[in-house]
XYZ file of N, CA, C and O in Angstrom:
860
model
N 18.660 -11.794 15.584
C 18.654 -12.573 14.354
C 17.228 -12.961 13.956
O 16.859 -12.931 12.784
N 16.401 -13.312 14.967
C 15.041 -13.715 14.677
C 14.208 -12.532 14.165
O 13.362 -12.697 13.288
N 14.449 -11.352 14.717
C 13.725 -10.175 14.229
C 14.149 -9.840 12.796
O 13.343 -9.369 11.984
N 15.411 -10.091 12.491
C 15.895 -9.901 11.124
C 15.207 -10.882 10.181
O 14.898 -10.553 9.027
N 14.935 -12.077 10.683
C 14.222 -13.078 9.894
C 12.794 -12.610 9.603
O 12.290 -12.795 8.494
N 12.154 -12.000 10.594
C 10.813 -11.445 10.393
C 10.849 -10.380 9.301
O 10.000 -10.352 8.402
N 11.835 -9.498 9.385
C 11.958 -8.421 8.399
C 12.189 -8.983 6.999
O 11.544 -8.553 6.026
N 13.075 -9.957 6.891
C 13.407 -10.531 5.590
C 12.210 -11.258 4.992
O 11.909 -11.121 3.795
N 11.495 -12.015 5.825
C 10.328 -12.759 5.348
C 9.223 -11.812 4.886
O 8.583 -12.031 3.855
N 8.986 -10.753 5.666
C 7.956 -9.778 5.292
C 8.332 -9.067 3.998
O 7.471 -8.813 3.137
N 9.602 -8.756 3.846
C 10.058 -8.101 2.616
C 9.813 -9.003 1.407
O 9.313 -8.546 0.370
N 10.164 -10.276 1.525
C 9.972 -11.198 0.409
C 8.496 -11.345 0.058
O 8.123 -11.404 -1.117
N 7.644 -11.415 1.080
C 6.209 -11.504 0.829
C 5.712 -10.244 0.121
O 4.952 -10.322 -0.855
N 6.135 -9.097 0.608
C 5.708 -7.842 -0.004
C 6.226 -7.665 -1.419
O 5.598 -6.987 -2.244
N 7.355 -8.287 -1.724
C 7.970 -8.085 -3.035
C 7.362 -8.967 -4.126
O 7.779 -8.864 -5.284
N 6.383 -9.821 -3.782
C 5.701 -10.593 -4.815
C 4.938 -9.614 -5.703
O 3.982 -8.973 -5.256
N 5.311 -9.454 -6.960
C 4.732 -8.398 -7.815
C 3.441 -8.851 -8.487
O 3.429 -9.228 -9.660
N 2.334 -8.771 -7.773
C 1.055 -9.244 -8.299
C 0.683 -8.528 -9.591
O 0.204 -9.150 -10.549
N 0.887 -7.220 -9.633
C 0.546 -6.468 -10.829
C 1.375 -6.877 -12.029
O 0.854 -7.054 -13.138
N 2.654 -7.048 -11.812
C 3.544 -7.467 -12.899
C 3.145 -8.844 -13.414
O 3.075 -9.071 -14.632
N 2.870 -9.771 -12.505
C 2.499 -11.131 -12.896
C 1.156 -11.160 -13.616
O 0.982 -11.898 -14.585
N 0.200 -10.350 -13.131
C -1.101 -10.284 -13.803
C -0.946 -9.738 -15.212
O -1.581 -10.222 -16.165
N -0.094 -8.734 -15.359
C 0.149 -8.181 -16.682
C 0.781 -9.196 -17.609
O 0.378 -9.332 -18.777
N 1.756 -9.930 -17.098
C 2.415 -10.943 -17.910
C 1.433 -12.021 -18.352
O 1.515 -12.555 -19.473
N 0.487 -12.353 -17.462
C -0.524 -13.356 -17.807
C -1.383 -12.899 -18.976
O -1.948 -13.715 -19.707
N -1.481 -11.571 -19.154
C -2.250 -10.999 -20.253
C -1.365 -10.506 -21.401
O -1.845 -9.829 -22.314
N -0.091 -10.839 -21.317
C 0.823 -10.437 -22.376
C 1.207 -8.979 -22.351
O 1.568 -8.392 -23.383
N 1.122 -8.361 -21.159
C 1.419 -6.933 -21.017
C 2.461 -6.733 -19.928
O 2.390 -7.373 -18.875
N 3.418 -5.876 -20.182
C 4.372 -5.475 -19.155
C 3.904 -4.130 -18.599
O 4.027 -3.106 -19.266
N 3.328 -4.149 -17.393
C 2.788 -2.914 -16.820
C 3.839 -1.836 -16.648
O 3.504 -0.651 -16.565
N 5.094 -2.225 -16.583
C 6.156 -1.236 -16.440
C 6.335 -0.396 -17.709
O 6.963 0.659 -17.681
N 5.752 -0.898 -18.806
C 5.881 -0.202 -20.091
C 4.520 0.237 -20.635
O 4.416 0.601 -21.811
N 3.503 0.175 -19.796
C 2.157 0.542 -20.241
C 1.514 1.479 -19.231
O 1.799 1.408 -18.035
N 0.638 2.355 -19.705
C -0.040 3.276 -18.801
C 0.946 4.187 -18.098
O 1.815 4.801 -18.716
N 0.826 4.216 -16.771
C 1.718 5.055 -15.966
C 3.071 4.404 -15.718
O 3.973 5.031 -15.173
N 3.185 3.120 -16.078
C 4.436 2.403 -15.847
C 4.546 1.825 -14.454
O 5.573 1.250 -14.091
N 3.469 1.939 -13.667
C 3.463 1.431 -12.298
C 2.815 0.054 -12.268
O 1.889 -0.220 -13.035
N 3.267 -0.819 -11.359
C 2.702 -2.170 -11.303
C 1.573 -2.275 -10.279
O 1.099 -3.364 -9.980
N 1.103 -1.143 -9.746
C 0.050 -1.157 -8.754
C -1.334 -1.376 -9.347
O -1.522 -1.457 -10.566
N -2.321 -1.440 -8.466
C -3.689 -1.759 -8.871
C -4.300 -0.705 -9.787
O -5.049 -1.046 -10.711
N -4.009 0.574 -9.545
C -4.614 1.630 -10.361
C -4.213 1.492 -11.820
O -5.055 1.545 -12.729
N -2.939 1.291 -12.070
C -2.483 1.120 -13.444
C -2.990 -0.191 -14.026
O -3.272 -0.280 -15.228
N -3.115 -1.215 -13.183
C -3.651 -2.491 -13.644
C -5.096 -2.336 -14.108
O -5.502 -2.921 -15.112
N -5.894 -1.555 -13.377
C -7.277 -1.310 -13.784
C -7.305 -0.585 -15.130
O -8.064 -0.949 -16.031
N -6.465 0.412 -15.267
C -6.466 1.212 -16.492
C -5.995 0.410 -17.695
O -6.515 0.574 -18.801
N -5.002 -0.444 -17.504
C -4.400 -1.152 -18.627
C -5.053 -2.510 -18.871
O -5.359 -2.876 -20.012
N -5.289 -3.267 -17.794
C -5.780 -4.644 -17.926
C -7.284 -4.765 -17.783
O -7.854 -5.800 -18.136
N -7.931 -3.734 -17.240
C -9.362 -3.807 -17.003
C -9.679 -4.047 -15.538
O -8.811 -4.364 -14.733
N -10.955 -3.900 -15.201
C -11.369 -3.974 -13.800
C -11.104 -5.341 -13.173
O -10.680 -5.432 -12.022
N -11.389 -6.404 -13.899
C -11.247 -7.740 -13.330
C -9.830 -7.985 -12.831
O -9.632 -8.379 -11.674
N -8.871 -7.733 -13.678
C -7.480 -7.952 -13.279
C -7.012 -6.890 -12.302
O -6.229 -7.171 -11.392
N -7.489 -5.679 -12.470
C -7.095 -4.612 -11.556
C -7.554 -4.883 -10.139
O -6.794 -4.693 -9.178
N -8.775 -5.345 -9.976
C -9.292 -5.667 -8.649
C -8.582 -6.888 -8.064
O -8.390 -6.992 -6.852
N -8.202 -7.802 -8.946
C -7.433 -8.965 -8.491
C -6.088 -8.522 -7.917
O -5.668 -8.985 -6.849
N -5.419 -7.619 -8.607
C -4.138 -7.092 -8.130
C -4.330 -6.358 -6.815
O -3.540 -6.514 -5.867
N -5.385 -5.568 -6.733
C -5.695 -4.834 -5.515
C -5.884 -5.785 -4.333
O -5.344 -5.570 -3.246
N -6.635 -6.849 -4.548
C -6.879 -7.831 -3.489
C -5.588 -8.524 -3.066
O -5.352 -8.756 -1.869
N -4.751 -8.855 -4.026
C -3.476 -9.510 -3.712
C -2.566 -8.594 -2.907
O -1.909 -9.036 -1.951
N -2.519 -7.324 -3.277
C -1.656 -6.380 -2.571
C -2.143 -6.155 -1.139
O -1.336 -6.038 -0.209
N -3.451 -6.086 -0.953
C -3.995 -5.972 0.397
C -3.674 -7.226 1.205
O -3.271 -7.147 2.374
N -3.855 -8.376 0.578
C -3.622 -9.649 1.266
C -2.183 -9.779 1.754
O -1.930 -10.356 2.821
N -1.238 -9.229 0.991
C 0.164 -9.286 1.415
C 0.352 -8.585 2.752
O 1.050 -9.085 3.640
N -0.264 -7.416 2.904
C -0.135 -6.673 4.156
C -0.779 -7.391 5.321
O -0.201 -7.497 6.412
N -1.997 -7.905 5.110
C -2.706 -8.623 6.175
C -1.930 -9.860 6.593
O -1.734 -10.126 7.784
N -1.490 -10.644 5.609
C -0.803 -11.899 5.891
C 0.525 -11.680 6.599
O 0.867 -12.412 7.536
N 1.264 -10.667 6.177
C 2.581 -10.421 6.767
C 2.485 -10.131 8.259
O 3.208 -10.719 9.068
N 1.578 -9.222 8.638
C 1.483 -8.865 10.056
C 0.816 -9.972 10.860
O 1.160 -10.192 12.031
N -0.123 -10.692 10.255
C -0.799 -11.772 10.968
C 0.186 -12.890 11.296
O 0.217 -13.403 12.427
N 0.984 -13.274 10.328
C 1.970 -14.328 10.562
C 3.029 -13.879 11.555
O 3.456 -14.660 12.417
N 3.465 -12.638 11.432
C 4.515 -12.136 12.324
C 4.036 -12.077 13.771
O 4.765 -12.447 14.695
N 2.812 -11.621 13.986
C 2.284 -11.437 15.339
C 1.894 -12.747 16.011
O 1.933 -12.847 17.235
N 1.499 -13.716 15.243
C 0.999 -14.963 15.831
C 1.988 -16.105 15.669
O 2.661 -16.501 16.621
N 2.083 -16.632 14.464
C 2.899 -17.827 14.228
C 4.355 -17.600 14.606
O 4.933 -18.348 15.404
N 4.963 -16.555 14.042
C 6.391 -16.334 14.273
C 6.665 -15.927 15.716
O 7.571 -16.463 16.372
N 5.916 -14.970 16.228
C 6.152 -14.475 17.589
C 5.975 -15.583 18.621
O 6.779 -15.722 19.543
N 4.928 -16.383 18.471
C 4.681 -17.448 19.428
C 5.697 -18.581 19.288
O 6.166 -19.135 20.286
N 6.038 -18.927 18.068
C 6.963 -20.037 17.841
C 8.366 -19.718 18.334
O 9.065 -20.592 18.866
N 8.781 -18.470 18.190
C 10.143 -18.089 18.552
C 10.214 -17.315 19.874
O 11.300 -16.938 20.301
N 9.071 -17.083 20.501
C 9.061 -16.372 21.773
C 9.434 -14.914 21.644
O 10.057 -14.344 22.551
N 9.021 -14.278 20.532
C 9.360 -12.880 20.296
C 8.217 -11.969 20.733
O 7.088 -12.412 20.939
N 8.521 -10.690 20.865
C 7.517 -9.692 21.217
C 6.569 -9.492 20.040
O 7.002 -9.064 18.960
N 5.266 -9.769 20.205
C 4.332 -9.646 19.069
C 4.194 -8.226 18.546
O 3.967 -8.031 17.348
N 4.313 -7.235 19.431
C 4.234 -5.844 18.975
C 5.422 -5.522 18.075
O 5.261 -4.946 16.994
N 6.602 -5.915 18.507
C 7.804 -5.668 17.705
C 7.728 -6.402 16.371
O 8.072 -5.844 15.322
N 7.241 -7.642 16.407
C 7.117 -8.414 15.166
C 6.130 -7.752 14.216
O 6.371 -7.678 13.001
N 5.018 -7.260 14.748
C 4.029 -6.594 13.913
C 4.558 -5.325 13.291
O 4.319 -5.044 12.109
N 5.279 -4.544 14.076
C 5.846 -3.290 13.577
C 6.874 -3.559 12.483
O 6.863 -2.911 11.423
N 7.747 -4.512 12.729
C 8.781 -4.836 11.745
C 8.154 -5.347 10.452
O 8.507 -4.914 9.350
N 7.199 -6.267 10.587
C 6.554 -6.841 9.406
C 5.785 -5.787 8.621
O 5.800 -5.777 7.387
N 5.108 -4.876 9.321
C 4.306 -3.863 8.640
C 5.173 -2.962 7.771
O 4.789 -2.608 6.644
N 6.330 -2.595 8.265
C 7.210 -1.726 7.481
C 7.848 -2.477 6.317
O 7.856 -1.994 5.176
N 8.340 -3.668 6.572
C 9.106 -4.368 5.535
C 8.231 -4.973 4.448
O 8.691 -5.138 3.308
N 6.975 -5.291 4.754
C 6.117 -5.794 3.683
C 5.791 -4.669 2.704
O 5.745 -4.891 1.482
N 5.601 -3.449 3.206
C 5.369 -2.298 2.327
C 6.649 -1.962 1.567
O 6.613 -1.643 0.372
N 7.775 -2.053 2.245
C 9.061 -1.799 1.589
C 9.276 -2.793 0.445
O 9.755 -2.417 -0.630
N 8.923 -4.057 0.685
C 9.067 -5.066 -0.357
C 8.181 -4.783 -1.557
O 8.589 -4.973 -2.710
N 6.956 -4.308 -1.292
C 6.056 -3.977 -2.392
C 6.591 -2.794 -3.196
O 6.526 -2.787 -4.430
N 7.107 -1.802 -2.494
C 7.604 -0.600 -3.171
C 8.916 -0.830 -3.907
O 9.150 -0.228 -4.962
N 9.758 -1.685 -3.345
C 11.088 -1.911 -3.918
C 11.382 -3.410 -4.023
O 12.232 -3.935 -3.306
N 10.676 -4.125 -4.919
C 10.881 -5.570 -5.053
C 12.219 -5.914 -5.716
O 12.553 -5.349 -6.760
N 12.933 -6.805 -5.107
C 14.245 -7.172 -5.630
C 14.132 -7.806 -7.010
O 15.034 -7.676 -7.843
N 12.993 -8.480 -7.284
C 12.825 -9.189 -8.549
C 12.686 -8.240 -9.735
O 12.920 -8.652 -10.878
N 12.300 -6.999 -9.484
C 12.061 -6.042 -10.575
C 13.015 -4.857 -10.503
O 12.661 -3.738 -10.875
N 14.204 -5.110 -10.015
C 15.187 -4.031 -9.942
C 14.812 -2.951 -8.958
O 15.158 -1.783 -9.158
N 14.076 -3.338 -7.907
C 13.659 -2.415 -6.840
C 12.712 -1.315 -7.349
O 12.648 -0.238 -6.766
N 11.959 -1.619 -8.414
C 10.989 -0.671 -8.948
C 9.602 -1.302 -8.851
O 9.209 -2.098 -9.701
N 8.869 -0.936 -7.801
C 7.566 -1.532 -7.557
C 6.444 -0.525 -7.526
O 6.481 0.500 -8.207
N 5.426 -0.826 -6.706
C 4.266 0.042 -6.599
C 4.477 1.159 -5.599
O 5.609 1.461 -5.203
N 3.362 1.730 -5.144
C 3.438 2.862 -4.216
C 2.975 2.506 -2.817
O 3.005 3.347 -1.919
N 2.534 1.275 -2.632
C 2.326 0.749 -1.287
C 1.010 1.066 -0.621
O 0.814 0.708 0.537
N 0.060 1.703 -1.307
C -1.173 2.110 -0.644
C -2.049 0.902 -0.312
O -2.554 0.774 0.814
N -2.247 0.008 -1.259
C -3.075 -1.174 -1.006
C -2.436 -2.072 0.048
O -3.117 -2.588 0.948
N -1.132 -2.276 -0.048
C -0.442 -3.098 0.941
C -0.482 -2.448 2.315
O -0.643 -3.124 3.339
N -0.371 -1.129 2.360
C -0.498 -0.410 3.633
C -1.898 -0.584 4.214
O -2.063 -0.707 5.434
N -2.913 -0.583 3.344
C -4.279 -0.810 3.813
C -4.403 -2.186 4.450
O -5.091 -2.365 5.464
N -3.731 -3.173 3.866
C -3.728 -4.501 4.453
C -3.050 -4.523 5.805
O -3.514 -5.198 6.743
N -1.964 -3.799 5.919
C -1.255 -3.684 7.198
C -2.158 -3.048 8.250
O -2.244 -3.524 9.388
N -2.836 -1.967 7.871
C -3.730 -1.283 8.811
C -4.839 -2.229 9.263
O -5.188 -2.278 10.448
N -5.386 -2.985 8.316
C -6.462 -3.920 8.645
C -5.985 -5.029 9.569
O -6.731 -5.495 10.440
N -4.739 -5.447 9.397
C -4.242 -6.575 10.173
C -3.597 -6.232 11.502
O -3.487 -7.098 12.376
N -3.196 -4.977 11.676
C -2.408 -4.634 12.855
C -3.029 -3.555 13.741
O -2.895 -3.598 14.960
N -3.719 -2.619 13.155
C -4.159 -1.439 13.900
C -5.651 -1.514 14.252
O -6.405 -2.271 13.636
N -6.085 -0.721 15.227
C -7.500 -0.726 15.614
C -8.412 -0.387 14.438
O -8.044 0.400 13.561
N -9.618 -0.942 14.453
C -10.552 -0.761 13.344
C -10.846 0.698 13.021
O -10.955 1.055 11.826
N -11.015 1.601 14.009
C -11.290 3.005 13.659
C -10.218 3.624 12.764
O -10.535 4.503 11.945
N -8.976 3.185 12.904
C -7.902 3.717 12.055
C -8.156 3.328 10.604
O -8.044 4.156 9.685
N -8.515 2.065 10.398
C -8.825 1.597 9.038
C -10.048 2.317 8.492
O -10.036 2.788 7.344
N -11.099 2.416 9.305
C -12.342 3.035 8.851
C -12.128 4.496 8.451
O -12.620 4.947 7.402
N -11.401 5.245 9.258
C -11.166 6.654 8.966
C -10.263 6.838 7.751
O -10.470 7.745 6.936
N -9.257 5.971 7.621
C -8.347 6.069 6.475
C -9.082 5.762 5.174
O -8.909 6.457 4.159
N -9.902 4.710 5.198
C -10.678 4.356 4.003
C -11.691 5.452 3.685
O -11.887 5.818 2.519
N -12.339 5.986 4.723
C -13.313 7.060 4.511
C -12.655 8.278 3.872
O -13.225 8.895 2.959
N -11.456 8.617 4.329
C -10.738 9.754 3.751
C -10.439 9.499 2.282
O -10.601 10.389 1.429
N -10.006 8.271 1.961
C -9.710 7.916 0.564
C -10.961 8.043 -0.288
O -10.938 8.659 -1.360
N -12.060 7.453 0.168
C -13.298 7.434 -0.612
C -13.832 8.845 -0.844
O -14.191 9.215 -1.977
N -13.885 9.638 0.206
C -14.426 10.993 0.083
C -13.601 11.837 -0.883
O -14.137 12.512 -1.769
N -12.293 11.793 -0.723
C -11.426 12.601 -1.585
C -11.457 12.094 -3.025
O -11.477 12.882 -3.979
N -11.491 10.785 -3.191
C -11.503 10.243 -4.558
C -12.763 10.654 -5.311
O -12.703 11.128 -6.444
N -13.928 10.478 -4.692
C -15.170 10.797 -5.387
C -15.397 12.306 -5.500
O -16.232 12.747 -6.292
N -14.636 13.066 -4.739
C -14.717 14.527 -4.859
C -13.815 15.037 -5.976
O -14.191 15.939 -6.735
N -12.614 14.448 -6.079
C -11.624 14.964 -7.022
C -11.393 14.076 -8.238
O -10.913 14.557 -9.260
N -11.667 12.777 -8.108
C -11.378 11.761 -9.127
C -9.871 11.589 -9.351
O -9.443 11.040 -10.366
N -9.079 12.032 -8.397
C -7.635 11.793 -8.441
C -7.302 10.656 -7.473
O -7.473 10.784 -6.260
N -6.799 9.543 -8.004
C -6.407 8.431 -7.139
C -5.241 8.835 -6.253
O -5.186 8.473 -5.071
N -4.316 9.599 -6.790
C -3.132 9.995 -6.026
C -3.507 10.873 -4.841
O -2.981 10.696 -3.735
N -4.410 11.817 -5.056
C -4.829 12.705 -3.968
C -5.570 11.911 -2.901
O -5.364 12.108 -1.692
N -6.430 11.002 -3.341
C -7.146 10.154 -2.396
C -6.183 9.284 -1.594
O -6.349 9.098 -0.379
N -5.178 8.756 -2.261
C -4.197 7.911 -1.585
C -3.410 8.693 -0.542
O -3.152 8.207 0.559
N -3.043 9.908 -0.882
C -2.322 10.756 0.064
C -3.210 11.151 1.241
O -2.737 11.237 2.377
N -4.497 11.356 0.974
C -5.431 11.678 2.054
C -5.572 10.508 3.014
O -5.541 10.667 4.237
N -5.727 9.304 2.449
C -5.827 8.114 3.292
C -4.550 7.850 4.059
O -4.585 7.481 5.240
N -3.406 8.044 3.376
C -2.114 7.826 4.028
C -1.894 8.806 5.167
O -1.278 8.480 6.187
N -2.395 10.026 5.020
C -2.248 11.041 6.068
C -3.193 10.783 7.240
O -2.824 10.963 8.405
N -4.412 10.347 6.919
C -5.374 10.049 7.973
C -4.905 8.897 8.857
O -5.241 8.847 10.054
N -4.119 7.998 8.305
C -3.613 6.836 9.039
C -2.880 7.245 10.317
O -3.324 6.912 11.427
N -1.775 7.985 10.245
C -1.092 8.364 11.492
C -1.871 9.367 12.325
O -1.802 9.337 13.561
N -2.600 10.253 11.660
C -3.352 11.266 12.409
C -4.393 10.604 13.309
O -4.494 10.916 14.507
N -5.181 9.700 12.757
C -6.213 9.025 13.551
C -5.596 8.158 14.633
O -6.106 8.086 15.758
N -4.476 7.499 14.295
C -3.821 6.647 15.286
C -3.277 7.469 16.454
O -3.410 7.072 17.622
N -2.679 8.601 16.160
C -2.132 9.461 17.212
C -3.246 9.950 18.138
O -3.093 9.964 19.370
N -4.376 10.347 17.561
C -5.502 10.813 18.376
C -6.000 9.689 19.288
O -6.231 9.899 20.492
N -6.160 8.499 18.742
C -6.619 7.369 19.550
C -5.602 7.025 20.641
O -5.972 6.706 21.781
N -4.332 7.102 20.296
C -3.273 6.793 21.273
C -3.283 7.801 22.414
O -3.090 7.443 23.583
N -3.530 9.051 22.102
C -3.584 10.088 23.139
C -4.718 9.830 24.133
O -4.630 10.209 25.303
N -5.775 9.158 23.655
C -6.905 8.846 24.531
C -6.848 7.407 25.051
O -7.850 6.866 25.516
N -5.651 6.781 24.927
C -5.421 5.422 25.442
C -6.389 4.396 24.858
O -6.873 3.488 25.551
N -6.681 4.525 23.583
C -7.571 3.568 22.923
C -6.888 2.199 22.871
O -5.694 2.102 22.585
N -7.625 1.113 23.141
C -7.029 -0.233 23.108
C -6.400 -0.547 21.753
O -6.963 -0.227 20.705
N -5.238 -1.172 21.795
C -4.563 -1.554 20.566
C -3.654 -0.493 20.002
O -3.136 -0.651 18.893
N -3.452 0.594 20.751
C -2.531 1.631 20.294
C -1.330 1.693 21.221
O -1.433 1.397 22.405
N -0.195 2.069 20.694
C 1.020 2.214 21.491
C 2.030 3.046 20.706
O 1.831 3.334 19.518
N 3.103 3.431 21.371
C 4.108 4.290 20.748
C 4.784 3.649 19.535
O 4.991 4.323 18.509
N 5.162 2.349 19.590
C 5.769 1.750 18.395
C 4.852 1.791 17.178
O 5.313 2.016 16.054
N 3.550 1.581 17.388
C 2.615 1.640 16.271
C 2.562 3.052 15.685
O 2.501 3.232 14.461
N 2.575 4.042 16.549
C 2.562 5.424 16.079
C 3.817 5.721 15.263
O 3.753 6.350 14.194
N 4.950 5.253 15.740
C 6.217 5.499 15.040
C 6.216 4.891 13.647
O 6.602 5.546 12.668
N 5.776 3.626 13.543
C 5.799 2.983 12.229
C 4.755 3.601 11.313
O 4.961 3.667 10.091
N 3.645 4.103 11.862
C 2.646 4.761 11.021
C 3.220 6.030 10.402
O 2.940 6.345 9.241
N 4.016 6.760 11.158
C 4.644 7.971 10.635
C 5.682 7.649 9.569
O 5.783 8.353 8.552
N 6.428 6.580 9.793
C 7.417 6.165 8.797
C 6.721 5.749 7.501
O 7.157 6.110 6.391
N 5.621 4.997 7.612
C 4.872 4.575 6.432
C 4.254 5.765 5.716
O 4.156 5.783 4.483
N 3.839 6.766 6.471
C 3.283 7.985 5.864
C 4.347 8.716 5.051
O 4.093 9.126 3.915
N 5.523 8.857 5.630
C 6.618 9.526 4.912
C 6.976 8.745 3.653
O 7.221 9.331 2.585
N 6.978 7.419 3.754
C 7.278 6.586 2.592
C 6.227 6.781 1.502
O 6.563 6.847 0.310
N 4.965 6.886 1.904
C 3.892 7.118 0.925
C 4.071 8.467 0.236
O 3.883 8.582 -0.989
N 4.422 9.497 1.001
C 4.669 10.808 0.406
C 5.820 10.738 -0.600
O 5.738 11.312 -1.695
N 6.873 10.042 -0.228
C 8.036 9.927 -1.105
C 7.680 9.213 -2.405
O 8.058 9.655 -3.494
N 6.881 8.147 -2.308
C 6.517 7.383 -3.492
C 5.555 8.163 -4.397
O 5.441 7.843 -5.586
N 4.877 9.155 -3.851
C 3.937 9.952 -4.638
C 4.508 11.306 -5.037
O 3.758 12.185 -5.489
N 5.803 11.482 -4.901
C 6.389 12.791 -5.201
C 6.178 13.163 -6.672
O 5.972 14.335 -6.995
N 6.215 12.176 -7.568
C 5.963 12.459 -8.977
C 4.533 12.915 -9.203
O 4.273 13.832 -10.001
N 3.597 12.269 -8.505
C 2.188 12.668 -8.622
C 1.982 14.096 -8.121
O 1.231 14.875 -8.719
N 2.639 14.409 -7.001
C 2.489 15.755 -6.448
C 3.049 16.810 -7.400
O 2.496 17.904 -7.521
N 4.121 16.466 -8.098
C 4.681 17.403 -9.069
C 3.727 17.596 -10.240
O 3.511 18.715 -10.714
N 3.116 16.488 -10.699
C 2.157 16.595 -11.801
C 0.904 17.355 -11.366
O 0.316 18.088 -12.162
N 0.489 17.164 -10.113
C -0.653 17.925 -9.607
C -0.345 19.423 -9.620
O -1.192 20.245 -9.985
N 0.866 19.762 -9.208
C 1.270 21.164 -9.200
C 1.322 21.739 -10.615
O 1.016 22.918 -10.835
N 1.691 20.882 -11.579
C 1.792 21.326 -12.971
C 0.459 21.245 -13.716
O 0.363 21.683 -14.870
N -0.542 20.619 -13.073
C -1.840 20.460 -13.727
C -1.872 19.366 -14.762
O -2.730 19.366 -15.656
N -0.949 18.388 -14.666
C -0.878 17.321 -15.663
C -1.224 15.945 -15.104
O -1.115 14.950 -15.813
N -1.641 15.882 -13.851
C -1.997 14.602 -13.244
C -3.338 14.131 -13.821
O -4.336 14.862 -13.797
N -3.391 12.895 -14.358
C -4.653 12.415 -14.950
C -5.674 12.029 -13.887
O -5.330 11.462 -12.853
N -6.926 12.360 -14.155
C -8.008 11.921 -13.290
C -8.407 10.496 -13.664
O -8.142 10.046 -14.776
N -9.066 9.822 -12.727
C -9.569 8.482 -13.005
C -10.957 8.648 -13.611
O -11.909 8.982 -12.929
N -11.052 8.399 -14.912
C -12.299 8.613 -15.635
C -13.182 7.386 -15.501
O -12.831 6.297 -15.951
N -14.347 7.543 -14.903
C -15.256 6.415 -14.705
C -15.782 5.878 -16.033
O -16.270 4.757 -16.118
N -15.721 6.709 -17.083
C -16.222 6.269 -18.386
C -15.127 5.706 -19.264
O -15.356 5.364 -20.409
N -13.927 5.622 -18.702
C -12.803 5.117 -19.487
C -13.074 3.685 -19.916
O -13.438 2.838 -19.124
N -12.898 3.402 -21.180
C -13.109 2.051 -21.666
C -11.914 1.201 -21.300
O -10.770 1.628 -21.369
N -12.195 -0.032 -20.945
C -11.112 -0.941 -20.596
C -10.335 -1.242 -21.872
O -10.887 -1.540 -22.918
N -9.033 -1.158 -21.748
C -8.192 -1.411 -22.920
C -6.928 -2.111 -22.470
O -6.561 -2.096 -21.306
N -6.278 -2.717 -23.409
C -5.033 -3.398 -23.127
C -3.935 -2.776 -23.969
O -4.104 -2.562 -25.183
N -2.833 -2.512 -23.305
C -1.695 -1.953 -24.032
C -0.786 -3.076 -24.462
O -0.751 -4.137 -23.858
N -0.059 -2.861 -25.511
C 0.903 -3.855 -25.965
C 2.209 -3.619 -25.253
O 2.542 -2.497 -24.892
N 2.980 -4.679 -25.023
C 4.249 -4.512 -24.316
C 5.180 -3.565 -25.074
O 5.137 -3.517 -26.287
């Protein structure tokens, strides 16, 4: 029952729709503007850099906070296994972001929140390699989706390699949840992959002027 409480709490935290709320504060419904996604990338394109970066920071913070609270406060207070609490929280906070109950289970794609989870739960080299993969691919291709998939793939790959060499802070449950999160990221980007195959996926134009869409 207590582990179910961890899962439910992490889901609720992850389901706080920062992008949707930021859009509403500016009189915009992100679900009806740009790509229709409430994530940071669409927020940058529709609301501008200031609000987009704010959404990005909030989504990352959800991941960090969920695993930090689960591993420390909740695990210690209830006498639960901190590894199990971290694994459960990491999955359900991303699930909450992707499928928020408040928005009819239509949320973001979980990359920023996953980055927060990686920062809060996994060894630093995993975060560093995942971010490096994102940055390199993004500045090479200017496709946010491709960069996100590269970072999402580097996450389990780097963790598995470190685990094979008995790197501190790695274990089988962490590897399992990293693979599940990777599959979830692929599933959430299936539309992007189809557009990439069709040649219709938009690049992130650095010269794009900040604009606001009407609801």
